[in-house]
Short mmCIF file of C-alpha atoms in Angstrom, two decimals:
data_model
loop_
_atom_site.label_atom_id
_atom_site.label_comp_id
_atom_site.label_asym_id
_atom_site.label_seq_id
_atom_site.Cartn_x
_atom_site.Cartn_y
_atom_site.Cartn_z
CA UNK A 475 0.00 0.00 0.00
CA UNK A 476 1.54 3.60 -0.91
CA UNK A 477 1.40 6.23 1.25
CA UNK A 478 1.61 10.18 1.24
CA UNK A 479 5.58 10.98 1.60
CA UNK A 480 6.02 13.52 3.27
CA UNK A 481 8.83 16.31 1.96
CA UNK A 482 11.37 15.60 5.21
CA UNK A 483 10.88 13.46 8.48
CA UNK A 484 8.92 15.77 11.21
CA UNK A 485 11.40 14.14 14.24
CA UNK A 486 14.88 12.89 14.37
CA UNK A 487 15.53 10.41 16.94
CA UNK A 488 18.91 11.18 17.41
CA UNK A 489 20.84 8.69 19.70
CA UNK A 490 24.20 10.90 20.76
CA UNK A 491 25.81 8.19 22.14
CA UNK A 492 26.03 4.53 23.02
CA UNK A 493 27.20 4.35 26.76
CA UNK A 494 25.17 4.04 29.37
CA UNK A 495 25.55 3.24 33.50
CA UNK A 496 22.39 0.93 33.42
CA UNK A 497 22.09 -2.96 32.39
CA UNK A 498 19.03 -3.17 30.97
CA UNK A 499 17.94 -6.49 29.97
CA UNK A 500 15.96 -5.50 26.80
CA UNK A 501 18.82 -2.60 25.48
CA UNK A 502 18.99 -2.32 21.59
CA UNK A 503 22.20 -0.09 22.06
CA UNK A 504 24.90 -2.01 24.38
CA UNK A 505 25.91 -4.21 21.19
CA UNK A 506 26.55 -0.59 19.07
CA UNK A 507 29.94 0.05 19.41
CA UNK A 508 30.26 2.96 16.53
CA UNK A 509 32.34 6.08 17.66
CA UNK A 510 30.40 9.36 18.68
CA UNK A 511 30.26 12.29 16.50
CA UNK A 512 31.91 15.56 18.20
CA UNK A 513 29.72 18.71 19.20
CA UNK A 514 30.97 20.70 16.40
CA UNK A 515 30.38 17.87 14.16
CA UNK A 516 26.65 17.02 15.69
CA UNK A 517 25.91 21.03 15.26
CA UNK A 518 27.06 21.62 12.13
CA UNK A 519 24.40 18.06 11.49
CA UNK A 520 21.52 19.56 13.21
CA UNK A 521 21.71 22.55 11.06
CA UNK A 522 21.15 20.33 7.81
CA UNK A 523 18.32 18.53 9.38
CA UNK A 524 16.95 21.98 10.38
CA UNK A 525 17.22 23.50 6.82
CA UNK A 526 15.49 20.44 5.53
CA UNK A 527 12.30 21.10 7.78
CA UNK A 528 12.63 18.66 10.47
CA UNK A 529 10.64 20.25 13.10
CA UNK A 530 11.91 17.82 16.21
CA UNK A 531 15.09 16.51 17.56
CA UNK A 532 14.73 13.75 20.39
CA UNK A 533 18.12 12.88 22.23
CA UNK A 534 18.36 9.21 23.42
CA UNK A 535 21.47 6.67 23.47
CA UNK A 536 22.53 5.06 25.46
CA UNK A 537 22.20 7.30 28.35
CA UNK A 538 22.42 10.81 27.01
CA UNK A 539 23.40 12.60 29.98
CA UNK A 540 26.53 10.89 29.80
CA UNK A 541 27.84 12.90 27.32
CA UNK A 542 29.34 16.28 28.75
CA UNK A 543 28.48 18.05 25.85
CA UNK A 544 24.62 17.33 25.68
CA UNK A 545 23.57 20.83 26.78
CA UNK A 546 25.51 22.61 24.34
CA UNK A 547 23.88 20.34 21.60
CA UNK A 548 20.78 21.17 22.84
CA UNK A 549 21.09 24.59 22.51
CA UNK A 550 22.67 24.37 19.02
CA UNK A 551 19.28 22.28 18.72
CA UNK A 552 17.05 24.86 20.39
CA UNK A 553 18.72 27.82 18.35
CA UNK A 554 18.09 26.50 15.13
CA UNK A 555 13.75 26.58 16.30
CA UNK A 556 13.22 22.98 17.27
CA UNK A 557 11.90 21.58 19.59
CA UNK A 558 13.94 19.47 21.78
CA UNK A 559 13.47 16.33 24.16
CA UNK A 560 15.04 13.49 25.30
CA UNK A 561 14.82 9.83 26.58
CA UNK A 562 16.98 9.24 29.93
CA UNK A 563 17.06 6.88 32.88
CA UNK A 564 16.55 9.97 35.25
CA UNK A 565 19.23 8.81 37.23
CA UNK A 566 21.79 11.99 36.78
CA UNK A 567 18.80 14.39 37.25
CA UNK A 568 18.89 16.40 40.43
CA UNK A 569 17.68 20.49 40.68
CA UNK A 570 20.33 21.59 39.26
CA UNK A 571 20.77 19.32 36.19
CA UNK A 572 17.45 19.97 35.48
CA UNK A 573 17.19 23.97 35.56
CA UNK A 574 19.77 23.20 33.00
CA UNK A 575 18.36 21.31 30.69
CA UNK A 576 15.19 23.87 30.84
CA UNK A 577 17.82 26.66 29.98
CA UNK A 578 19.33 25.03 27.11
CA UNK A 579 15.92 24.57 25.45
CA UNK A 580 14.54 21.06 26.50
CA UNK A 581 10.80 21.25 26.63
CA UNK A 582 10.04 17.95 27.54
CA UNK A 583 11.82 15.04 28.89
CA UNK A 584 10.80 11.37 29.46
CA UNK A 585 11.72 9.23 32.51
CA UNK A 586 12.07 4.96 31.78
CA UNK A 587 10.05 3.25 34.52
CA UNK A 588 9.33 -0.31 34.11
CA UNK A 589 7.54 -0.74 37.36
CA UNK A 590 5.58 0.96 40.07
CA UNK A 591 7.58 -1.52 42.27
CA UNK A 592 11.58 -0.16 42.48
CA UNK A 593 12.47 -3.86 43.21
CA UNK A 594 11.09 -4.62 39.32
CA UNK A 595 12.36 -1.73 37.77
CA UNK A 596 15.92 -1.88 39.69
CA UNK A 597 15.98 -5.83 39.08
CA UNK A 598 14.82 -4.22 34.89
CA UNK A 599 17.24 -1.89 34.60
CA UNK A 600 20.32 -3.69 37.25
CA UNK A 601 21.03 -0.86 39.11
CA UNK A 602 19.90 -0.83 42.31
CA UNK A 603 18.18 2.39 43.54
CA UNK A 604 17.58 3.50 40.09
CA UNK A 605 13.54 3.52 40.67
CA UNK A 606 13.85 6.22 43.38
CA UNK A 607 16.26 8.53 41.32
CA UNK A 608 14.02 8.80 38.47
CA UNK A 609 11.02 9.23 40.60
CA UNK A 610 12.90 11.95 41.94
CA UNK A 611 13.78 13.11 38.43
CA UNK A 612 10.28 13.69 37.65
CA UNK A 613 9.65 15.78 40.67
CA UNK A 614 12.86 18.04 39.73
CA UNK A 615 11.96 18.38 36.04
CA UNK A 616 8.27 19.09 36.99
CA UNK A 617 9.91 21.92 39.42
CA UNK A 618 12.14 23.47 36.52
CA UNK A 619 9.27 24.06 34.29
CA UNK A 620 9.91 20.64 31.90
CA UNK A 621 6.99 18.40 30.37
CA UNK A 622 7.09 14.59 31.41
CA UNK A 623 6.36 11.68 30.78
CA UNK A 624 7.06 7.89 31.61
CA UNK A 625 8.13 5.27 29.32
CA UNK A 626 7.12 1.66 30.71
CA UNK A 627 8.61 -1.19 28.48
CA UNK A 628 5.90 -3.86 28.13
CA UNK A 629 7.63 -7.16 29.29
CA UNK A 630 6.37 -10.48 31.37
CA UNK A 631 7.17 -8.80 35.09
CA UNK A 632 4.65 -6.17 33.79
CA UNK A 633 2.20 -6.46 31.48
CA UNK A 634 -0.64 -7.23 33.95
CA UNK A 635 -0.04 -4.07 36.09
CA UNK A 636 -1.78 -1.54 33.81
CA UNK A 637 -4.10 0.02 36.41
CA UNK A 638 -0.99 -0.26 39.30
CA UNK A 639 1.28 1.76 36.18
CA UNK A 640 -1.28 4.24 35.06
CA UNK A 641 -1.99 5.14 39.50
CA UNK A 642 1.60 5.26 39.33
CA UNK A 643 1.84 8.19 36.58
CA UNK A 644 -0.82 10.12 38.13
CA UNK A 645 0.81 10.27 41.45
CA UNK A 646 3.75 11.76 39.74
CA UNK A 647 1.62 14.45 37.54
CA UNK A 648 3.26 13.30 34.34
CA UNK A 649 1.57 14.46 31.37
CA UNK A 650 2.15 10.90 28.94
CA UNK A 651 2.74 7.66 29.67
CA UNK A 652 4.43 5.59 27.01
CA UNK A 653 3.59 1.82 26.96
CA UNK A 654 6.08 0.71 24.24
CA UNK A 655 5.78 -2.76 23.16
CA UNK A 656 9.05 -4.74 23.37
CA UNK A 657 11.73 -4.89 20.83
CA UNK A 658 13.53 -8.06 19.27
CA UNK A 659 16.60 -6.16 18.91
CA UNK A 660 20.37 -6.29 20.60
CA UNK A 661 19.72 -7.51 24.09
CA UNK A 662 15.88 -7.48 23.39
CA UNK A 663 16.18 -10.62 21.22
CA UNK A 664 19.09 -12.73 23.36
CA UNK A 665 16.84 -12.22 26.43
CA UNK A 666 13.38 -12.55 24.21
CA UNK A 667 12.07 -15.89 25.72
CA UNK A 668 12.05 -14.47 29.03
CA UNK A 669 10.97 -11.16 28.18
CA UNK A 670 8.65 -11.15 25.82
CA UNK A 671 4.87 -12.12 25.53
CA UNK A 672 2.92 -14.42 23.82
CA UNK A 673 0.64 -12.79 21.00
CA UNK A 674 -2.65 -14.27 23.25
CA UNK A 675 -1.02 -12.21 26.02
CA UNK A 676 -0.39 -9.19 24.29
CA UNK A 677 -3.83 -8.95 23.18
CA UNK A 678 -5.24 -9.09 26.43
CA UNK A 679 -2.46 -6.36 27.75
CA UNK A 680 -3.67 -4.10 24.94
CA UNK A 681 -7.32 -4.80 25.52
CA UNK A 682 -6.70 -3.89 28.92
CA UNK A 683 -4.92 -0.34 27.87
CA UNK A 684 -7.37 0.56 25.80
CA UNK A 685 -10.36 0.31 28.24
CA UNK A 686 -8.26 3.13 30.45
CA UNK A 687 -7.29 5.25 27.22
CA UNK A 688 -8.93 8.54 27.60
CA UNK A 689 -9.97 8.01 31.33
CA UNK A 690 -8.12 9.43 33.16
CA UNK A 691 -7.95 12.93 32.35
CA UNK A 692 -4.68 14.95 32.16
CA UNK A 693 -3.15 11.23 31.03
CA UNK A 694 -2.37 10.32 27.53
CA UNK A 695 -1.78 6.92 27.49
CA UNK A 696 0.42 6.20 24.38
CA UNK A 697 0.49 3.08 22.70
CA UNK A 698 2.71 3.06 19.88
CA UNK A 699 2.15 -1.02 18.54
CA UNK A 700 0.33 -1.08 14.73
CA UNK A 701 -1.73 -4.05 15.87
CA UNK A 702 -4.25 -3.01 18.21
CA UNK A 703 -5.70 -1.86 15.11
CA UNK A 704 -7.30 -5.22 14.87
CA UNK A 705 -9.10 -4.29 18.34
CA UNK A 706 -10.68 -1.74 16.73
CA UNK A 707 -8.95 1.19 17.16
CA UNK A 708 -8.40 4.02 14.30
CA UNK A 709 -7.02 7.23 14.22
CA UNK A 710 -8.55 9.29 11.52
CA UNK A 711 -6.24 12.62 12.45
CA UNK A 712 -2.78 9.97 12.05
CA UNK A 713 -1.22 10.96 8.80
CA UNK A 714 0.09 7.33 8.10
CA UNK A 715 -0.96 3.96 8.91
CA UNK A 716 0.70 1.55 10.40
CA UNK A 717 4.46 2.11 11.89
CA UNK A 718 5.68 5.88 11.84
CA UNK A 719 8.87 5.12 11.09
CA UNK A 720 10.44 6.11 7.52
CA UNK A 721 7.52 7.79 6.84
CA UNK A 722 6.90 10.68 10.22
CA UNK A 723 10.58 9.99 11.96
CA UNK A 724 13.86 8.68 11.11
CA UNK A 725 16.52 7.23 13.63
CA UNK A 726 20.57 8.81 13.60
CA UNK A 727 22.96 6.64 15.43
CA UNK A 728 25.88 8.07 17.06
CA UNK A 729 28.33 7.68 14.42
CA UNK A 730 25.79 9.95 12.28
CA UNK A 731 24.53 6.78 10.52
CA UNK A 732 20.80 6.76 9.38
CA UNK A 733 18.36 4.08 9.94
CA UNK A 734 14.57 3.99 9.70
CA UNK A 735 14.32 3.41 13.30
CA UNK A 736 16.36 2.57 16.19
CA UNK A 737 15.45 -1.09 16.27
CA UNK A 738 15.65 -1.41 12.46
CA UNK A 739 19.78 -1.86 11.79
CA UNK A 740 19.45 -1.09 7.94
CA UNK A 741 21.78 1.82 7.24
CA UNK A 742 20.26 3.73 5.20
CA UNK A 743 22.61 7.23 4.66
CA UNK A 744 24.80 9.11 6.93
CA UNK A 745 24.46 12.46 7.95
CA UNK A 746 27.68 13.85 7.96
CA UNK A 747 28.26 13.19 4.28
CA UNK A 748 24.58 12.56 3.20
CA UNK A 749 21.40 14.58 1.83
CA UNK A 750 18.87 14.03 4.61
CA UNK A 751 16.06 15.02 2.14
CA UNK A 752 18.01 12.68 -0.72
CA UNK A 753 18.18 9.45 1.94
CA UNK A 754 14.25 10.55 2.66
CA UNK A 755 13.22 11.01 -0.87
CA UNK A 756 15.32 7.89 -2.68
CA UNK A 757 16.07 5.16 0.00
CA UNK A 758 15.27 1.49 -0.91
CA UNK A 759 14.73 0.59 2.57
CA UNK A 760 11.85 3.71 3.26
CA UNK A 761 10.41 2.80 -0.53
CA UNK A 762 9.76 -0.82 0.50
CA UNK A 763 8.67 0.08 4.61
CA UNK A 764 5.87 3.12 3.04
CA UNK A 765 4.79 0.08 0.00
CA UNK A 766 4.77 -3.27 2.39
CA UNK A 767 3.34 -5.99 0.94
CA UNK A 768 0.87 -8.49 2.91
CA UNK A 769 2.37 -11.49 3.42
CA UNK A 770 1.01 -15.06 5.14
CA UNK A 771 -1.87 -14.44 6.81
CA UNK A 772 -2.05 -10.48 6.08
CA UNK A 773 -2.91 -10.66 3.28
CA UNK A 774 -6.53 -11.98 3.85
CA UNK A 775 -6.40 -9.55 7.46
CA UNK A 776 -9.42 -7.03 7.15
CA UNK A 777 -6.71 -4.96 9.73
CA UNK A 778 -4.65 -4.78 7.55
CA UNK A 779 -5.15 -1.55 5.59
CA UNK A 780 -5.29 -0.14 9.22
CA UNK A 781 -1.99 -2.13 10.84
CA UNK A 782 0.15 -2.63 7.40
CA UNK A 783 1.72 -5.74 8.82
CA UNK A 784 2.42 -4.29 12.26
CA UNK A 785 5.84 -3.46 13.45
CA UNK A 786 8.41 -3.71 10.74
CA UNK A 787 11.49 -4.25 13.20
CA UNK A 788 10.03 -7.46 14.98
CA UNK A 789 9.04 -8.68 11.57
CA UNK A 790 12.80 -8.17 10.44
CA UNK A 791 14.24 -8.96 13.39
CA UNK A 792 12.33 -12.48 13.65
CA UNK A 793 11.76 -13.44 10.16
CA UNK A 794 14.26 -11.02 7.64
CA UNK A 795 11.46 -9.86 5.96
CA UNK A 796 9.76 -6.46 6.92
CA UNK A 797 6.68 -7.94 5.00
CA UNK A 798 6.20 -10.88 7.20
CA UNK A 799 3.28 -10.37 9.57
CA UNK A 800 4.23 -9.29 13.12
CA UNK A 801 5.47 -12.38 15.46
CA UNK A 802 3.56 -10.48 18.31
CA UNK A 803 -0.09 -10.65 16.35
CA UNK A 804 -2.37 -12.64 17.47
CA UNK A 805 -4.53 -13.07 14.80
CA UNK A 806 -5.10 -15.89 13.25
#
């Protein structure tokens, strides 16, 4: 199925490095070894993706605190009128650090929690403590004037605590919580059979989600998995179906590499030496992910139009085929 291309990706997720003081179980970037681009370097980047009309820059990594540099970048970010966030563990976040990300132009900032139990999410993430420093993160960003929001990782310790997560996010007055639906990639797919759910249970985990979407008010409750289209649910006002990536975002690794997404390792360009409108526009790799093809059972799927095929990295990652039909569907 073709979709409308638009002229340049609205966001960059733009992962500025690859180190990190967790152990997460599930990581897609501890097996990344590339080198890190320098500021000067990652500025003189941003600028092209600014003059090509991306409109969003999201800092992740690794853990992107960890580089010394990351409020200059921001600023060079910031300065160049868009609008900047980031992904961290929360665990370098006091006052301080956090008046200065709201001074060098972060508007919003999400926290990882796994678990409204610290035991889970310090067991999660293998640092122990790490649950009450990014509670406390929240509370300090929330202080400095910073938007928030929680990213839970869907996994077996988890997936039946939707109500216990969701009390857990409006205790903390974030604005978002993120249940992302787990990845087969790096560590995500050498720890998959303990990790990861069976497609009966992630139905009834989304089926679950979706009965508190839109109830609690001041909550969004993101849920960024294709395949709950085949519970019913459509979003008229989403400019693409299916996955968003290659078609509203694109992924930069450290190194400056280009990839559709961060779980998808198909280099695709580089943006140091590359035309980020050029990649966009003339990429194999986007062609094929905004044309998928139904495959298997897809291709008699009345969800289909809706899902296209679900999430393109699990369907690489499991099969080597973005075509295949998503390992997590449950659909017959």
């Amino acid at each position: 199925m073709s979709e409308i291309v638009l002229k340049a990706p609205l966001t960059i997720n733009w992962a500025v490095n690859n180190t990190c003081n967790f152990h997460c179980r599930h990581c897609y970037s501890r097996v990344d070894t590339a080198a890190e681009l320098d500021s000067a370097t990652l500025c003189g980047c941003m600028a092209k993706v600014a003059a090509a009309g991306v409109m969003a820059v999201n800092f992740g990594g690794g853990e992107p605190l960890l580089r010394p540099d990351i409020l200059e970048i921001a600023r060079c970010a910031s300065g160049l009128r868009m609008a900047v966030s980031m992904n961290s563990n929360g665990y370098l976040i006091d006052a301080d650090k956090a008046a200065a990300l709201k001074e060098a132009g972060f508007t919003k900032v999400g926290i990882s929690i796994d678990s409204h139990e610290p035991a889970l999410h310090d067991a999660f993430r293998g640092v122990e403590g790490s649950h009450q420093r990014a509670v406390a993160a929240l509370r300090h960003l929330r202080a400095a004037g910073i938007r928030t929001s929680i990213s839970t990782v869907i996994c077996t310790f988890n997936h039946t605590h939707v109500s216990e997560l969701i009390q857990f996010a409006t205790l903390h007055q974030v604005g978002q919580l993120n249940f992302h639906n787990f990845k087969c990639s790096g560590l995500g797919l050498a720890n998959k059979d303990e990790l990861d759910l069976t497609p009966e249970q992630w139905r009834e985990f989304y089926r679950e989600a979706l009965k508190a979407k839109g109830t609690v008010p001041g909550l969004d409750i993101s849920l960024d998995d294709p395949i709950i289209a085949s519970l019913g649910l459509t979003d008229a006002s989403k400019p693409v179906k299916g996955s968003v990536c290659g078609k509203l975002s694109l992924n930069i690794k450290s190194n400056g590499d280009i990839t559709p997404c961060g779980f998808i390792p198909l280099v695709i360009g580089n943006i140091v030496k590359d035309d980020l409108k050029e990649v966009w526009r003339t990429s194999p790799v986007l062609y094929k992910m905004r044309n998928k093809q139904p495959m298997g059972k897809c291709a008699g799927c009345d969800s289909y139009e809706e899902c296209i095929g679900g999430c393109s990295a699990r369907a690489l990652a499991m099969t080597g085929d973005i075509n295949s039909p998503d390992p997590h569907c449950w659909v017959p």
